[in-house]
Coordinates of C-alpha atoms in Angstrom, one line a residue:
X21 CA -40.6 -159.8 107.5
X22 CA -44.3 -160.8 107.0
X23 CA -46.2 -157.8 105.7
X24 CA -48.7 -156.8 108.4
X25 CA -50.9 -155.1 105.9
X26 CA -52.0 -158.6 105.0
X27 CA -51.4 -160.9 108.0
X28 CA -51.9 -159.8 111.6
X29 CA -49.0 -160.5 113.9
X30 CA -49.8 -161.7 117.4
X31 CA -46.3 -160.8 118.7
X32 CA -43.8 -159.7 119.8
X33 CA -43.6 -162.6 122.1
X34 CA -41.1 -164.7 124.1
X35 CA -40.1 -167.9 122.5
X36 CA -41.0 -169.9 125.7
X37 CA -44.5 -168.6 125.6
X38 CA -44.9 -169.4 121.8
X39 CA -43.4 -172.9 122.3
X40 CA -45.8 -173.6 125.1
X41 CA -48.8 -172.5 123.0
X42 CA -47.5 -174.7 120.1
X43 CA -46.9 -177.7 122.3
X44 CA -43.2 -177.7 121.9
X45 CA -42.0 -176.6 125.3
X46 CA -39.3 -179.2 125.4
X47 CA -37.5 -177.7 122.4
X48 CA -36.3 -174.8 124.5
X49 CA -33.8 -177.1 126.0
X50 CA -31.6 -176.9 123.0
X51 CA -31.1 -173.2 123.8
X52 CA -29.9 -174.1 127.3
X53 CA -33.1 -172.7 128.7
X54 CA -32.3 -169.2 127.3
X55 CA -35.3 -167.3 126.1
X56 CA -35.7 -165.0 123.0
X57 CA -38.2 -162.4 122.0
X58 CA -39.5 -163.0 118.5
X59 CA -40.3 -159.7 116.8
X60 CA -41.1 -161.2 113.5
X61 CA -40.6 -164.1 111.0
X62 CA -38.6 -163.9 107.8
X63 CA -36.6 -165.8 105.2
X64 CA -33.0 -166.4 106.0
X65 CA -31.5 -163.8 103.7
X66 CA -33.9 -161.1 104.8
X67 CA -34.1 -161.8 108.5
X68 CA -33.1 -159.2 111.1
X69 CA -31.6 -159.8 114.6
X70 CA -35.1 -159.9 116.1
X71 CA -36.5 -162.4 113.6
X72 CA -37.1 -166.1 113.5
X73 CA -36.0 -168.0 110.4
X74 CA -35.9 -171.7 109.2
X75 CA -33.2 -173.9 107.8
X76 CA -34.8 -177.3 107.5
X77 CA -32.2 -179.1 105.3
X78 CA -28.9 -178.9 103.7
X79 CA -30.2 -176.9 100.7
X80 CA -30.3 -173.9 103.1
X81 CA -26.7 -174.1 104.2
X82 CA -25.3 -171.1 102.2
X83 CA -28.2 -168.8 103.2
X84 CA -27.9 -169.9 106.8
X85 CA -24.2 -169.0 106.9
X86 CA -25.1 -165.4 105.8
X87 CA -28.2 -164.9 107.8
X88 CA -28.7 -162.1 110.3
X89 CA -31.6 -163.8 112.0
X90 CA -31.5 -163.7 115.8
X91 CA -33.0 -167.2 116.0
X92 CA -33.0 -170.1 113.5
X93 CA -34.8 -173.4 113.6
X94 CA -32.4 -176.0 112.2
X95 CA -31.9 -179.7 111.6
X96 CA -29.0 -181.2 113.6
X97 CA -26.7 -181.5 110.5
X98 CA -26.7 -177.7 110.1
X99 CA -25.4 -176.7 113.5
X100 CA -21.9 -175.8 112.2
X101 CA -23.3 -173.4 109.7
X102 CA -25.1 -171.2 112.2
X103 CA -23.5 -167.7 112.4
X104 CA -22.0 -166.6 115.7
X105 CA -24.7 -163.9 116.2
X106 CA -27.6 -166.3 115.8
X107 CA -29.0 -168.7 118.2
X108 CA -30.0 -172.2 117.0
X109 CA -33.0 -174.1 117.9
X110 CA -32.2 -177.7 117.0
X111 CA -35.1 -180.1 116.6
X112 CA -35.8 -183.5 114.7
X113 CA -38.7 -181.9 112.8
X114 CA -37.7 -178.3 112.1
X115 CA -40.3 -177.6 109.4
X116 CA -43.1 -179.0 111.7
X117 CA -42.0 -176.7 114.6
X118 CA -41.8 -173.7 112.3
X119 CA -45.3 -174.2 111.0
X120 CA -46.6 -174.7 114.5
X121 CA -45.0 -171.4 115.5
X122 CA -46.4 -169.6 112.4
X123 CA -49.9 -170.7 113.4
X124 CA -49.4 -169.1 116.8
X125 CA -47.8 -165.9 115.6
X126 CA -50.2 -165.3 112.6
X127 CA -53.4 -167.0 113.6
X128 CA -55.5 -165.2 111.0
X129 CA -53.4 -166.1 107.9
X130 CA -56.1 -166.5 105.3
X131 CA -57.6 -163.7 103.3
X132 CA -61.2 -164.4 104.2
X133 CA -60.3 -163.8 107.9
X134 CA -58.1 -160.8 107.2
X135 CA -60.8 -159.1 105.1
X136 CA -63.3 -159.6 107.9
X137 CA -61.0 -158.2 110.6
X138 CA -59.4 -155.2 108.9
X139 CA -60.7 -152.6 111.3
X140 CA -57.1 -151.4 112.0
X141 CA -56.6 -150.4 108.4
X142 CA -57.6 -147.0 107.0
X143 CA -60.5 -146.7 104.5
X144 CA -59.5 -147.2 100.8
X145 CA -57.6 -144.3 99.2
X146 CA -58.3 -143.6 95.5
X147 CA -56.6 -140.8 93.7
X148 CA -58.4 -138.8 91.1
X149 CA -59.8 -140.2 87.9
X150 CA -60.0 -143.7 89.1
X151 CA -62.7 -145.6 87.3
X152 CA -64.7 -148.4 89.0
X153 CA -66.9 -150.8 87.1
X154 CA -70.1 -152.3 88.4
X155 CA -70.0 -154.4 91.6
X156 CA -66.3 -153.7 92.3
X157 CA -65.4 -154.6 95.9
X158 CA -62.5 -152.8 97.5
X159 CA -61.1 -153.8 100.9
X160 CA -59.9 -151.6 103.8
X161 CA -56.5 -150.0 103.3
X162 CA -56.4 -150.3 99.6
X163 CA -54.6 -147.7 97.6
X164 CA -55.2 -147.1 93.9
X165 CA -53.3 -144.5 91.8
X166 CA -54.9 -142.0 89.4
X167 CA -56.3 -142.9 86.0
X168 CA -56.4 -146.6 86.9
X169 CA -59.5 -148.6 85.6
X170 CA -61.0 -151.4 87.6
X171 CA -63.4 -153.7 85.6
X172 CA -66.8 -155.0 86.8
X173 CA -67.0 -157.6 89.5
X174 CA -63.3 -157.3 90.5
X175 CA -62.4 -157.9 94.1
X176 CA -59.4 -156.0 95.6
X177 CA -58.5 -157.4 99.0
X178 CA -57.6 -155.5 102.1
X179 CA -54.2 -153.7 102.1
X180 CA -53.5 -154.1 98.3
X181 CA -51.8 -151.2 96.6
X182 CA -52.2 -150.5 92.8
X183 CA -50.2 -147.9 90.9
X184 CA -51.3 -145.3 88.3
X185 CA -52.5 -145.9 84.8
X186 CA -53.3 -149.5 85.3
X187 CA -56.0 -151.5 83.7
X188 CA -57.5 -154.3 85.8
X189 CA -60.2 -156.1 83.8
X190 CA -63.4 -157.6 85.0
X191 CA -63.8 -160.7 87.3
X192 CA -60.3 -160.4 88.7
X193 CA -59.2 -160.9 92.3
X194 CA -56.1 -159.3 93.9
X195 CA -55.0 -160.2 97.4
X196 CA -51.7 -159.7 99.3
X197 CA -50.1 -157.7 96.5
X198 CA -48.5 -154.5 95.5
X199 CA -49.0 -153.6 91.8
X200 CA -46.8 -151.0 90.0
X201 CA -47.6 -148.4 87.4
X202 CA -49.0 -149.1 83.9
X203 CA -49.8 -152.7 84.6
X204 CA -52.5 -154.5 82.6
X205 CA -54.3 -157.4 84.1
X206 CA -56.8 -159.3 81.9
X207 CA -60.1 -160.9 82.9
X208 CA -60.3 -163.7 85.4
X209 CA -56.7 -163.3 86.7
X210 CA -56.0 -164.4 90.3
X211 CA -53.2 -162.6 92.1
X212 CA -52.1 -163.4 95.6
X213 CA -53.7 -166.8 96.0
X214 CA -52.3 -169.3 98.5
X215 CA -49.2 -171.2 97.4
X216 CA -49.4 -175.0 97.2
X217 CA -47.4 -175.9 100.3
X218 CA -47.9 -179.0 102.5
X219 CA -46.4 -181.0 105.3
X220 CA -46.6 -184.8 105.9
X221 CA -47.1 -185.5 102.2
X222 CA -49.7 -188.2 101.5
X223 CA -50.5 -188.5 105.2
X224 CA -52.1 -185.5 107.0
X225 CA -51.4 -183.0 104.1
X226 CA -51.1 -180.2 106.6
X227 CA -51.2 -176.7 105.0
X228 CA -48.1 -174.5 105.4
X229 CA -49.3 -170.9 106.1
X230 CA -48.7 -168.7 103.0
X231 CA -47.7 -165.4 104.5
X232 CA -45.9 -163.7 101.7
X233 CA -46.9 -161.2 98.9
X234 CA -46.9 -160.7 95.2
X235 CA -44.9 -157.8 93.8
X236 CA -45.9 -156.8 90.2
X237 CA -43.5 -154.2 88.9
X238 CA -44.2 -151.5 86.3
X239 CA -45.5 -152.3 82.8
X240 CA -46.2 -155.9 83.5
X241 CA -49.1 -157.6 81.5
X242 CA -50.9 -160.7 82.8
X243 CA -53.1 -162.7 80.4
X244 CA -56.7 -163.9 81.1
X245 CA -57.2 -166.6 83.7
X246 CA -53.6 -166.8 84.9
X247 CA -52.8 -167.3 88.6
X248 CA -49.9 -165.8 90.6
X249 CA -49.5 -167.4 94.1
X250 CA -48.2 -165.2 96.9
X251 CA -44.9 -166.2 98.6
X252 CA -44.8 -168.6 101.5
X253 CA -42.8 -165.9 103.6
X254 CA -41.1 -163.8 101.0
X255 CA -42.4 -162.4 97.7
X256 CA -43.4 -163.7 94.4
X257 CA -42.0 -161.1 92.0
X258 CA -42.8 -160.2 88.4
X259 CA -40.1 -157.9 86.9
X260 CA -40.9 -154.7 85.0
X261 CA -41.9 -155.1 81.4
X262 CA -42.6 -158.8 81.7
X263 CA -45.6 -160.2 79.7
X264 CA -47.5 -163.2 80.8
X265 CA -49.9 -165.0 78.4
X266 CA -53.3 -166.5 79.3
X267 CA -53.6 -169.6 81.5
X268 CA -50.2 -169.3 83.2
X269 CA -49.6 -170.7 86.7
X270 CA -46.8 -169.0 88.7
X271 CA -46.1 -170.8 92.1
X272 CA -45.1 -169.2 95.4
X273 CA -41.8 -167.4 95.7
X274 CA -41.1 -167.4 92.0
X275 CA -39.0 -164.5 90.9
X276 CA -39.3 -163.5 87.3
X277 CA -36.9 -160.9 85.8
X278 CA -37.5 -157.9 83.6
X279 CA -38.9 -158.0 80.1
X280 CA -39.5 -161.8 80.0
X281 CA -42.2 -163.4 77.7
X282 CA -44.1 -166.4 79.1
X283 CA -46.5 -168.1 76.7
X284 CA -49.8 -169.7 77.5
X285 CA -50.2 -173.0 79.6
X286 CA -46.8 -172.5 81.2
X287 CA -46.5 -173.7 84.8
X288 CA -43.7 -172.5 87.1
X289 CA -43.3 -174.5 90.3
X290 CA -42.5 -172.7 93.6
X291 CA -39.2 -170.8 93.9
X292 CA -38.3 -170.9 90.3
X293 CA -36.0 -168.0 89.5
X294 CA -36.0 -166.6 85.9
X295 CA -33.4 -164.0 84.7
X296 CA -34.1 -161.0 82.6
X297 CA -35.3 -161.4 79.0
X298 CA -36.1 -165.1 79.2
X299 CA -38.5 -166.4 76.6
X300 CA -40.7 -169.4 77.5
X301 CA -42.7 -171.2 74.9
X302 CA -46.3 -172.5 75.4
X303 CA -46.8 -175.4 77.8
X304 CA -43.4 -175.2 79.4
X305 CA -42.9 -176.2 83.0
X306 CA -40.3 -176.2 85.8
X307 CA -39.8 -178.5 88.7
X308 CA -39.2 -175.6 91.1
X309 CA -36.2 -174.4 93.2
X310 CA -34.1 -173.8 90.1
X311 CA -32.7 -170.9 88.1
X312 CA -32.9 -170.2 84.4
X313 CA -30.3 -167.6 83.4
X314 CA -30.9 -164.3 81.7
X315 CA -31.5 -164.3 77.9
X316 CA -32.5 -168.0 77.8
X317 CA -35.0 -169.5 75.4
X318 CA -37.2 -172.4 76.6
X319 CA -39.0 -174.0 73.7
X320 CA -42.6 -175.1 73.8
X321 CA -43.5 -178.1 76.0
X322 CA -40.1 -178.3 77.6
X323 CA -39.8 -179.5 81.2
X324 CA -36.9 -177.8 83.0
X325 CA -35.6 -179.9 85.9
X326 CA -32.3 -178.3 86.8
X327 CA -30.4 -174.9 86.8
X328 CA -29.3 -173.5 83.4
X329 CA -26.8 -170.7 82.8
X330 CA -27.6 -167.4 80.9
X331 CA -28.2 -167.7 77.2
X332 CA -29.3 -171.3 77.3
X333 CA -31.5 -172.7 74.5
X334 CA -33.6 -175.5 75.8
X335 CA -36.0 -178.1 74.4
X336 CA -37.4 -181.5 75.4
X337 CA -38.6 -183.3 78.5
X338 CA -36.5 -183.2 80.5
X339 CA -35.1 -180.1 79.0
X340 CA -31.6 -180.1 77.5
X341 CA -29.5 -178.0 75.2
X342 CA -31.4 -177.7 72.0
X343 CA -28.5 -179.0 69.9
X344 CA -28.4 -182.2 71.9
X345 CA -32.1 -182.4 71.6
X346 CA -32.1 -182.3 67.8
X347 CA -29.2 -184.8 67.7
X348 CA -31.2 -187.3 69.8
X349 CA -34.3 -186.8 67.5
X350 CA -32.1 -187.4 64.4
X351 CA -30.6 -190.6 66.0
X352 CA -34.0 -191.9 67.0
X353 CA -35.4 -191.4 63.5
X354 CA -32.5 -193.2 62.0
X355 CA -32.8 -196.2 64.4
X356 CA -36.5 -196.4 63.9
X357 CA -36.1 -196.9 60.1
X358 CA -34.0 -200.0 60.6
X359 CA -31.6 -201.6 58.0
X360 CA -33.4 -201.4 54.7
X361 CA -31.0 -203.9 53.0
X362 CA -32.6 -207.0 54.6

């Protein structure tokens, strides 16, 4: 469910009305003319019976089979995977329809608009001993726990919650986020920025609404000038005790486990899942929609392009088991020397 602390919901509303507003009235025919009241929008694995969800391609099939969503927008090839309790809206361009519906249900989906129209939120709530630096801006509905320090020129967007004993350094922005206790955020960090999601690649490049959140659990530390994008629908999560170096980019819907260490210049593409205790060297990257198992070590400058099990030791681009990596290096060195007997 999209968090209405951050994104105003224009529903509940009947599907027929929403489709008409989005210019898709003909799509209702795939439901046999039956209507449905949309009470919210969620990811497949989190959706409730009143929610709308999306299954745009075969990568969604397992989540689709287990969903509790009352209505799913799907591509034709996924009809057999729809659970008995769910209705299926079958269209040729499921992702396009889903984005059109999001634009109707969440018309004010950007932070600049939300910050300007937050009259339905309570005034900020600050517990005792909160310290605010010069020129700090705090939006409506913000909650900050005791003994937290906010540095100069920092902007806390509407609805954000920050726990106790946190240090938020100067010139930081936090939007669409819930921050735990004992968190340290260094200067210039951007949390809750829009994820990099687009339709019609290379043509219209239409923006996909980014309606999710960032969840930063207890004792996380985030280095200077790092950026954490909010989820597209669900959450981008940083597990407790994880430490992020400077200049790290974490894309939308990434889920990072507990007590991980991620060195500078690392970039995680959207929906990367990292298990507990993973170590990532400087300048590493992932191609997104993949999992790196708990306890793995990714050596510097590695480029991870597929799933890896727990305890993996990776190096190279594309990343491979480090033993294979060193064997290849040794073979290449041997070949490059040639036959010295000639």
